[in-house]
Amino acid sequence: MAITIKDVAQLANVAPSTVSRVIANNPRISEKTKVRVRKAMSKLGYHPNFIARSLANQSTRIIGLVMPSSSNDYYQNPFFPTILQGLSEGAQENHYSLLLSTGKTEDEIYEGVVNMVQGGMVDGIILMYSRMNDHILTYLRERDFPFVIIGKPYDYIEEITYVDNDNVLAAEQATDYLIKLGHERIGFIGGDVTLVMTLDRLSGYERALKRAGIDRRGEYTLHEDFLHEGGQAAAKRLLSIEEPPTALVVSDDLMALGIVHSLREMGVRTPEEISIVSFNNVLFSELSLPALTSVDINIFDLGYQAAKGIIHMLQTGDAPAGTIIPHHFVERHSCRSIKQGAMAMTY
Amino acid sequence: MAITIKDVAQLANVAPSTVSRVIANNPRISEKTKVRVRKAMSKLGYHPNFIARSLANQSTRIIGLVMPSSSNDYYQNPFFPTILQGLSEGAQENHYSLLLSTGKTEDEIYEGVVNMVQGGMVDGIILMYSRMNDHILTYLRERDFPFVIIGKPYDYIEEITYVDNDNVLAAEQATDYLIKLGHERIGFIGGDVTLVMTLDRLSGYERALKRAGIDRRGEYTLHEDFLHEGGQAAAKRLLSIEEPPTALVVSDDLMALGIVHSLREMGVRTPEEISIVSFNNVLFSELSLPALTSVDINIFDLGYQAAKGIIHMLQTGDAPAGTIIPHHFVERHSCRSIKQGAMAMTY
DNA sequence: ATGAAAGCGCTAACAG
DNA sequence: CTGTTAGCGCTTTCAT
C-alpha cells in the first residue's frame, strides 16, 4: 500500500484534513504547518491518489476522446495524429488528461462512451468528428453532459459548442481557383458522406460552380472510401466518363495522392492532364510529386481549441458557441491553367 | 447524483453487497435474485461507477500510453496512429481503456507518468518507444510497476517485457538487397540516435556491409531530424561528398520521401541515380513516386501485441519475455540494379 | 487555524 | 445464498 494522507498527517502531527487543506493550498492554514506538512510529504514521498480524489470530488480531470467508427481510415490519415497533438497540448496546459475511446464498430464505441460518461471516468467529451444523426451526440445532449465537437454540428448548431473550419468557404475558394485557371469540367471527390465536413465541402464546390454559371454534372461527384483501393475505383470511374473532368477538388490529401497515383498508372498525368486541389495540407503534401496544392485547415488548432473549449466549459459552466479556425490556400504544383494561351504550370 | 448501487438494492429489496455480487455475476447468488436485481438495474438505468470501483479494487483497467518527447516528429509520422490502432484494438478486446500521456518536454512527460502511476490512474504502462538511459524506464523499474516497452530495451533486456521487430536483421536484409543490386557505396540515414531502433538498424546495415567486405565510410552515415526540413539538409550533405553514395538505407518512409524530394529538387533522380530502401511501409509508400521499396514491420501488430502483453502481465502476474514481430520486405520501384549489363529497374 | 466525522460508490471479508 | 460492516484515500462540512 502506498503512502496516504494519513501517514503524512501522523508524521506532521496534524489531522488528515489539514494535510488535504495543505494540498489544496487552503489559505486558512498557517504557513508554519504548511511547511511542516510539506516537509513530511516529501520525506515520505507522498503522492495524492487520483482515484480517491476523483471519488470525493466527483471529477476526474480527464477528457474522453471519441473517434469515428470508420476508424481504419481515420487512423491512417495524418489528420488524426495532428489533431491529437493539438488536443494533447491544450489538455496538458490545463492539467487535464486524455482518455481514448476504443472500439471498432459504432456499437462498441457507443458503449464505450456510455461507460466513460456514466462510469464517471471523464468530466467531458470531445467528439473528433461530426456526422449526421449521431447516436452519441444525441446521448450526450440528452444527458446534458459537457462535450465539444470538432466539425460543424449537423443539427442544433446554436446549442452545441464546436470547433470547425469554414469548409464551405474553403471548398468554394478551392473551386474558384480551378475556375480561374480556366477549368469548367471540375469534379468533386469527397470522403464519408455522413460527415458534415464532406457535405460542407461539397456545397462550397457547388456554390462556386453556380456562381460561375457552370452546370454541375452528377457524374463528376464521387463519394467512396478510396483510401484502401488507393483511389483505383475513383480513377476508373472518372476515366469512363465521356467527357472526363479536367480538374478535381479532393476532400483529403491522402485521397488526392491515391488518385494521382491511380491516374498515373492509367496514363493520365497530374497536372498536365488533370489538375487537383485537395484539403488538409498534411506534411507529405509538400513532398509528393507533384507537390499538392492544398487548403491548410490548421489541424493542430482544431484540436487545441477543442481542448481549450471543453476545459473552459468544465471550469466556468458556460458553453462557448462555435469557434471557426481560419484556413489558407497553399499553392503548389498539382494544378495548371488551361486558359487558351496560358503557360502550363508544371513542376 | 446518479443512480447508485443502493438505489438498486432498495428497489430490489436486497443489500448493496448483493447487487455488487450480481454485477460481478457471483455464482453464489440465486438466479431468482439475479433476475430481480437486473430488472431493478435496468428499470433505474443503473450504471456502475468506475471511480468507486477502482478505489475499492485498487485497479482501474486503464493502461497509460507514453510517447517519446520528440513528439512533434512522432505525431507527424503515420507510424504513430497505426500503433495506436493496434493498442486500441488489443485494449478493447479485454475491456481496458487507454490514457494518453501529454506533455511536450521530457520533464513534463516524466511528471505525467509519475502522476499516472503514483496517482493510481493506471494499472500498467506502455512505453511507445525505447531509448537509451530513459528516466521513465528507470522509474518504472525501481517501483516495480508493470510496463511493456515497444522496441528493444537498451539495458536489462532479460528483465523487461517488450515487443519489437528484429531491426538488425531487417536492416541487414535491406542493405543486402542493395548490395545484390550491385551497390557498394551505400549510405545510412537514421532517425533519433537515442532510439534503440535507430541503433539496431544501423548495426544491421554495418553487418551487411562487413559481410560483403565493403568498408563502411563515416560520411555515409547521417543522423538528424530531417522531418521538418524535408530532408534538405541530408540531401545537401550527401551531394557534397566527393564520391556520393549510389544507394541509401533510410530508417523511415517519411524521411525517405523527404530525401527523394530534396534530391529531386537538386537534380538527382530516384531510382535512376540513387536507390533508396526505407522502413515501415506506411500507406503512402505505395502511392508516392517512385513507390518506395520498404521493409514492412507490421506496425499494427507491434501495438496489438504490446496491449496483449501488458494485459497478460496484469492478469496473471507473470512477465512474458520479448516478443518479436516478423517483418517482410516489399519491393517496389525506388531501387535499381547497377550491375554491369543489368537493366535499369525503373518505374 | 485545526480536528473529528461523514461520505463519495463500490467491494470484500465475515457472519449467519 | 444473503446481509452487515469495514474499508479504499480523499474532501468537506461542522465544530471548536
Short mmCIF file of N, CA and C in Angstrom, two decimals, chain A residues 178-268:
data_model
loop_
_atom_site.label_atom_id
_atom_site.label_comp_id
_atom_site.label_asym_id
_atom_site.label_seq_id
_atom_site.Cartn_x
_atom_site.Cartn_y
_atom_site.Cartn_z
N LEU A 178 -9.67 26.81 -59.36
CA LEU A 178 -9.64 25.99 -60.57
C LEU A 178 -10.38 26.69 -61.71
N ILE A 179 -11.48 27.33 -61.35
CA ILE A 179 -12.25 28.04 -62.37
C ILE A 179 -11.41 29.17 -62.96
N LYS A 180 -10.71 29.87 -62.10
CA LYS A 180 -9.87 30.97 -62.57
C LYS A 180 -8.77 30.46 -63.50
N LEU A 181 -8.37 29.22 -63.27
CA LEU A 181 -7.34 28.64 -64.14
C LEU A 181 -7.93 28.19 -65.48
N GLY A 182 -9.25 28.41 -65.62
CA GLY A 182 -9.87 28.10 -66.90
C GLY A 182 -10.64 26.79 -66.92
N HIS A 183 -10.68 26.09 -65.80
CA HIS A 183 -11.37 24.80 -65.80
C HIS A 183 -12.88 24.99 -65.72
N GLU A 184 -13.60 24.15 -66.43
CA GLU A 184 -15.05 24.14 -66.30
C GLU A 184 -15.56 22.76 -65.95
N ARG A 185 -14.82 21.77 -66.40
CA ARG A 185 -15.22 20.40 -66.07
C ARG A 185 -14.48 20.00 -64.80
N ILE A 186 -15.09 20.35 -63.69
CA ILE A 186 -14.45 20.14 -62.39
C ILE A 186 -15.21 19.10 -61.59
N GLY A 187 -14.49 18.10 -61.13
CA GLY A 187 -15.13 17.05 -60.34
C GLY A 187 -14.90 17.25 -58.85
N PHE A 188 -15.66 16.52 -58.08
CA PHE A 188 -15.51 16.59 -56.63
C PHE A 188 -15.39 15.17 -56.08
N ILE A 189 -14.34 14.92 -55.34
CA ILE A 189 -14.18 13.61 -54.71
C ILE A 189 -14.24 13.80 -53.21
N GLY A 190 -15.30 13.31 -52.63
CA GLY A 190 -15.48 13.50 -51.19
C GLY A 190 -15.19 12.24 -50.42
N GLY A 191 -15.14 12.37 -49.12
CA GLY A 191 -14.94 11.21 -48.26
C GLY A 191 -16.29 10.69 -47.79
N ASP A 192 -16.31 10.24 -46.60
CA ASP A 192 -17.51 9.72 -45.96
C ASP A 192 -18.66 10.72 -46.05
N VAL A 193 -19.72 10.35 -46.73
CA VAL A 193 -20.83 11.29 -46.92
C VAL A 193 -21.65 11.55 -45.68
N THR A 194 -21.41 10.78 -44.64
CA THR A 194 -22.17 11.08 -43.43
C THR A 194 -21.46 12.13 -42.59
N LEU A 195 -20.22 12.46 -42.96
CA LEU A 195 -19.51 13.51 -42.23
C LEU A 195 -19.95 14.89 -42.73
N VAL A 196 -20.21 15.76 -41.80
CA VAL A 196 -20.67 17.09 -42.17
C VAL A 196 -19.60 17.83 -42.97
N MET A 197 -18.36 17.58 -42.63
CA MET A 197 -17.23 18.16 -43.36
C MET A 197 -17.35 17.89 -44.85
N THR A 198 -17.67 16.66 -45.19
CA THR A 198 -17.81 16.30 -46.60
C THR A 198 -18.96 17.08 -47.23
N LEU A 199 -20.06 17.14 -46.53
CA LEU A 199 -21.23 17.85 -47.05
C LEU A 199 -20.92 19.33 -47.27
N ASP A 200 -20.22 19.91 -46.31
CA ASP A 200 -19.89 21.32 -46.41
C ASP A 200 -18.98 21.59 -47.61
N ARG A 201 -18.00 20.73 -47.76
CA ARG A 201 -17.08 20.95 -48.88
C ARG A 201 -17.80 20.76 -50.19
N LEU A 202 -18.72 19.83 -50.21
CA LEU A 202 -19.49 19.64 -51.43
C LEU A 202 -20.32 20.87 -51.73
N SER A 203 -20.91 21.46 -50.70
CA SER A 203 -21.77 22.60 -51.01
C SER A 203 -20.94 23.82 -51.38
N GLY A 204 -19.74 23.92 -50.84
CA GLY A 204 -18.86 25.01 -51.26
C GLY A 204 -18.49 24.86 -52.74
N TYR A 205 -18.21 23.65 -53.10
CA TYR A 205 -17.90 23.33 -54.50
C TYR A 205 -19.07 23.71 -55.41
N GLU A 206 -20.26 23.33 -54.96
CA GLU A 206 -21.44 23.63 -55.76
C GLU A 206 -21.69 25.13 -55.88
N ARG A 207 -21.46 25.81 -54.77
CA ARG A 207 -21.70 27.26 -54.76
C ARG A 207 -20.78 27.95 -55.77
N ALA A 208 -19.53 27.52 -55.79
CA ALA A 208 -18.58 28.14 -56.71
C ALA A 208 -19.00 27.90 -58.16
N LEU A 209 -19.40 26.67 -58.43
CA LEU A 209 -19.83 26.36 -59.81
C LEU A 209 -21.02 27.21 -60.20
N LYS A 210 -21.97 27.28 -59.31
CA LYS A 210 -23.19 28.03 -59.57
C LYS A 210 -22.87 29.49 -59.86
N ARG A 211 -22.06 30.06 -59.01
CA ARG A 211 -21.74 31.47 -59.17
C ARG A 211 -21.03 31.73 -60.50
N ALA A 212 -20.27 30.73 -60.94
CA ALA A 212 -19.55 30.89 -62.21
C ALA A 212 -20.43 30.52 -63.38
N GLY A 213 -21.66 30.10 -63.08
CA GLY A 213 -22.57 29.74 -64.16
C GLY A 213 -22.23 28.41 -64.82
N ILE A 214 -21.56 27.55 -64.08
CA ILE A 214 -21.21 26.24 -64.64
C ILE A 214 -22.21 25.21 -64.13
N ASP A 215 -22.78 24.45 -65.05
CA ASP A 215 -23.71 23.40 -64.63
C ASP A 215 -22.97 22.29 -63.92
N ARG A 216 -23.57 21.84 -62.84
CA ARG A 216 -22.95 20.75 -62.12
C ARG A 216 -23.40 19.43 -62.73
N ARG A 217 -22.45 18.54 -62.95
CA ARG A 217 -22.81 17.25 -63.51
C ARG A 217 -22.73 16.17 -62.44
N GLY A 218 -23.77 15.40 -62.33
CA GLY A 218 -23.83 14.35 -61.32
C GLY A 218 -22.66 13.39 -61.37
N GLU A 219 -22.26 13.03 -62.57
CA GLU A 219 -21.22 12.01 -62.67
C GLU A 219 -19.84 12.54 -62.29
N TYR A 220 -19.78 13.82 -62.02
CA TYR A 220 -18.49 14.40 -61.60
C TYR A 220 -18.28 14.34 -60.09
N THR A 221 -19.28 13.89 -59.40
CA THR A 221 -19.17 13.84 -57.95
C THR A 221 -19.07 12.40 -57.47
N LEU A 222 -18.01 12.10 -56.79
CA LEU A 222 -17.81 10.74 -56.30
C LEU A 222 -17.64 10.74 -54.79
N HIS A 223 -18.26 9.76 -54.17
CA HIS A 223 -18.11 9.61 -52.73
C HIS A 223 -17.83 8.15 -52.43
N GLU A 224 -16.67 7.88 -52.06
CA GLU A 224 -16.43 6.49 -51.69
C GLU A 224 -15.25 6.43 -50.75
N ASP A 225 -15.02 5.26 -50.34
CA ASP A 225 -13.87 5.08 -49.47
C ASP A 225 -12.71 4.65 -50.36
N PHE A 226 -11.87 5.62 -50.69
CA PHE A 226 -10.83 5.33 -51.67
C PHE A 226 -9.47 5.06 -51.03
N LEU A 227 -9.44 5.16 -49.73
CA LEU A 227 -8.14 5.04 -49.09
C LEU A 227 -7.49 3.70 -49.39
N HIS A 228 -8.26 2.65 -49.23
CA HIS A 228 -7.63 1.34 -49.32
C HIS A 228 -7.35 0.93 -50.75
N GLU A 229 -8.26 1.23 -51.61
CA GLU A 229 -8.00 0.88 -53.01
C GLU A 229 -7.04 1.88 -53.63
N GLY A 230 -6.59 2.82 -52.86
CA GLY A 230 -5.64 3.79 -53.39
C GLY A 230 -6.22 4.61 -54.53
N GLY A 231 -7.51 4.78 -54.51
CA GLY A 231 -8.10 5.66 -55.50
C GLY A 231 -8.35 5.01 -56.85
N GLN A 232 -8.12 3.72 -56.93
CA GLN A 232 -8.31 2.99 -58.18
C GLN A 232 -9.73 3.15 -58.70
N ALA A 233 -10.66 2.87 -57.82
CA ALA A 233 -12.06 2.91 -58.21
C ALA A 233 -12.43 4.28 -58.75
N ALA A 234 -12.00 5.30 -58.04
CA ALA A 234 -12.33 6.66 -58.46
C ALA A 234 -11.72 6.96 -59.83
N ALA A 235 -10.47 6.59 -59.98
CA ALA A 235 -9.79 6.88 -61.24
C ALA A 235 -10.51 6.22 -62.41
N LYS A 236 -10.86 4.98 -62.22
CA LYS A 236 -11.55 4.27 -63.31
C LYS A 236 -12.86 4.93 -63.64
N ARG A 237 -13.59 5.24 -62.61
CA ARG A 237 -14.89 5.85 -62.82
C ARG A 237 -14.76 7.15 -63.61
N LEU A 238 -13.80 7.95 -63.19
CA LEU A 238 -13.63 9.25 -63.83
C LEU A 238 -13.29 9.10 -65.30
N LEU A 239 -12.42 8.14 -65.58
CA LEU A 239 -11.97 7.99 -66.96
C LEU A 239 -13.03 7.38 -67.86
N SER A 240 -14.01 6.75 -67.23
CA SER A 240 -15.04 6.12 -68.04
C SER A 240 -16.09 7.12 -68.49
N ILE A 241 -16.02 8.33 -67.97
CA ILE A 241 -16.98 9.36 -68.37
C ILE A 241 -16.60 9.85 -69.77
N GLU A 242 -17.61 10.10 -70.60
CA GLU A 242 -17.32 10.51 -71.98
C GLU A 242 -16.47 11.78 -72.00
N GLU A 243 -16.91 12.73 -71.21
CA GLU A 243 -16.15 13.98 -71.13
C GLU A 243 -15.56 14.08 -69.72
N PRO A 244 -14.45 13.49 -69.46
CA PRO A 244 -13.92 13.47 -68.09
C PRO A 244 -13.53 14.86 -67.62
N PRO A 245 -13.55 15.06 -66.33
CA PRO A 245 -13.19 16.37 -65.79
C PRO A 245 -11.72 16.69 -66.08
N THR A 246 -11.43 17.98 -66.12
CA THR A 246 -10.04 18.41 -66.31
C THR A 246 -9.43 18.82 -64.97
N ALA A 247 -10.27 18.84 -63.95
CA ALA A 247 -9.78 19.24 -62.63
C ALA A 247 -10.64 18.60 -61.56
N LEU A 248 -10.02 18.43 -60.40
CA LEU A 248 -10.73 17.79 -59.29
C LEU A 248 -10.52 18.55 -57.99
N VAL A 249 -11.59 18.62 -57.21
CA VAL A 249 -11.48 19.07 -55.83
C VAL A 249 -11.58 17.80 -54.99
N VAL A 250 -10.53 17.52 -54.23
CA VAL A 250 -10.50 16.27 -53.47
C VAL A 250 -10.47 16.58 -51.98
N SER A 251 -11.31 15.91 -51.26
CA SER A 251 -11.58 16.30 -49.87
C SER A 251 -10.43 16.01 -48.91
N ASP A 252 -9.37 15.39 -49.40
CA ASP A 252 -8.33 14.97 -48.47
C ASP A 252 -7.03 14.68 -49.22
N ASP A 253 -5.92 15.08 -48.65
CA ASP A 253 -4.63 14.92 -49.33
C ASP A 253 -4.29 13.47 -49.64
N LEU A 254 -4.59 12.61 -48.69
CA LEU A 254 -4.22 11.21 -48.88
C LEU A 254 -5.01 10.61 -50.04
N MET A 255 -6.29 10.94 -50.09
CA MET A 255 -7.12 10.55 -51.23
C MET A 255 -6.55 11.11 -52.52
N ALA A 256 -6.17 12.36 -52.47
CA ALA A 256 -5.63 13.01 -53.67
C ALA A 256 -4.41 12.25 -54.14
N LEU A 257 -3.56 11.88 -53.21
CA LEU A 257 -2.35 11.14 -53.55
C LEU A 257 -2.73 9.82 -54.22
N GLY A 258 -3.73 9.16 -53.68
CA GLY A 258 -4.19 7.90 -54.25
C GLY A 258 -4.69 8.08 -55.67
N ILE A 259 -5.42 9.15 -55.86
CA ILE A 259 -5.98 9.38 -57.20
C ILE A 259 -4.90 9.75 -58.19
N VAL A 260 -3.99 10.60 -57.77
CA VAL A 260 -2.87 10.96 -58.64
C VAL A 260 -2.13 9.69 -59.07
N HIS A 261 -1.93 8.85 -58.07
CA HIS A 261 -1.21 7.60 -58.32
C HIS A 261 -1.94 6.71 -59.33
N SER A 262 -3.23 6.53 -59.09
CA SER A 262 -4.00 5.64 -59.96
C SER A 262 -4.14 6.20 -61.36
N LEU A 263 -4.37 7.49 -61.43
CA LEU A 263 -4.49 8.11 -62.76
C LEU A 263 -3.18 7.95 -63.52
N ARG A 264 -2.10 8.13 -62.80
CA ARG A 264 -0.79 8.00 -63.43
C ARG A 264 -0.61 6.59 -63.98
N GLU A 265 -1.04 5.62 -63.22
CA GLU A 265 -0.93 4.24 -63.69
C GLU A 265 -1.77 4.00 -64.93
N MET A 266 -2.82 4.79 -65.06
CA MET A 266 -3.68 4.64 -66.23
C MET A 266 -3.26 5.62 -67.33
N GLY A 267 -2.14 6.25 -67.14
CA GLY A 267 -1.59 7.09 -68.19
C GLY A 267 -2.04 8.54 -68.17
N VAL A 268 -2.66 8.96 -67.11
CA VAL A 268 -3.12 10.35 -67.03
C VAL A 268 -2.24 11.11 -66.04
#
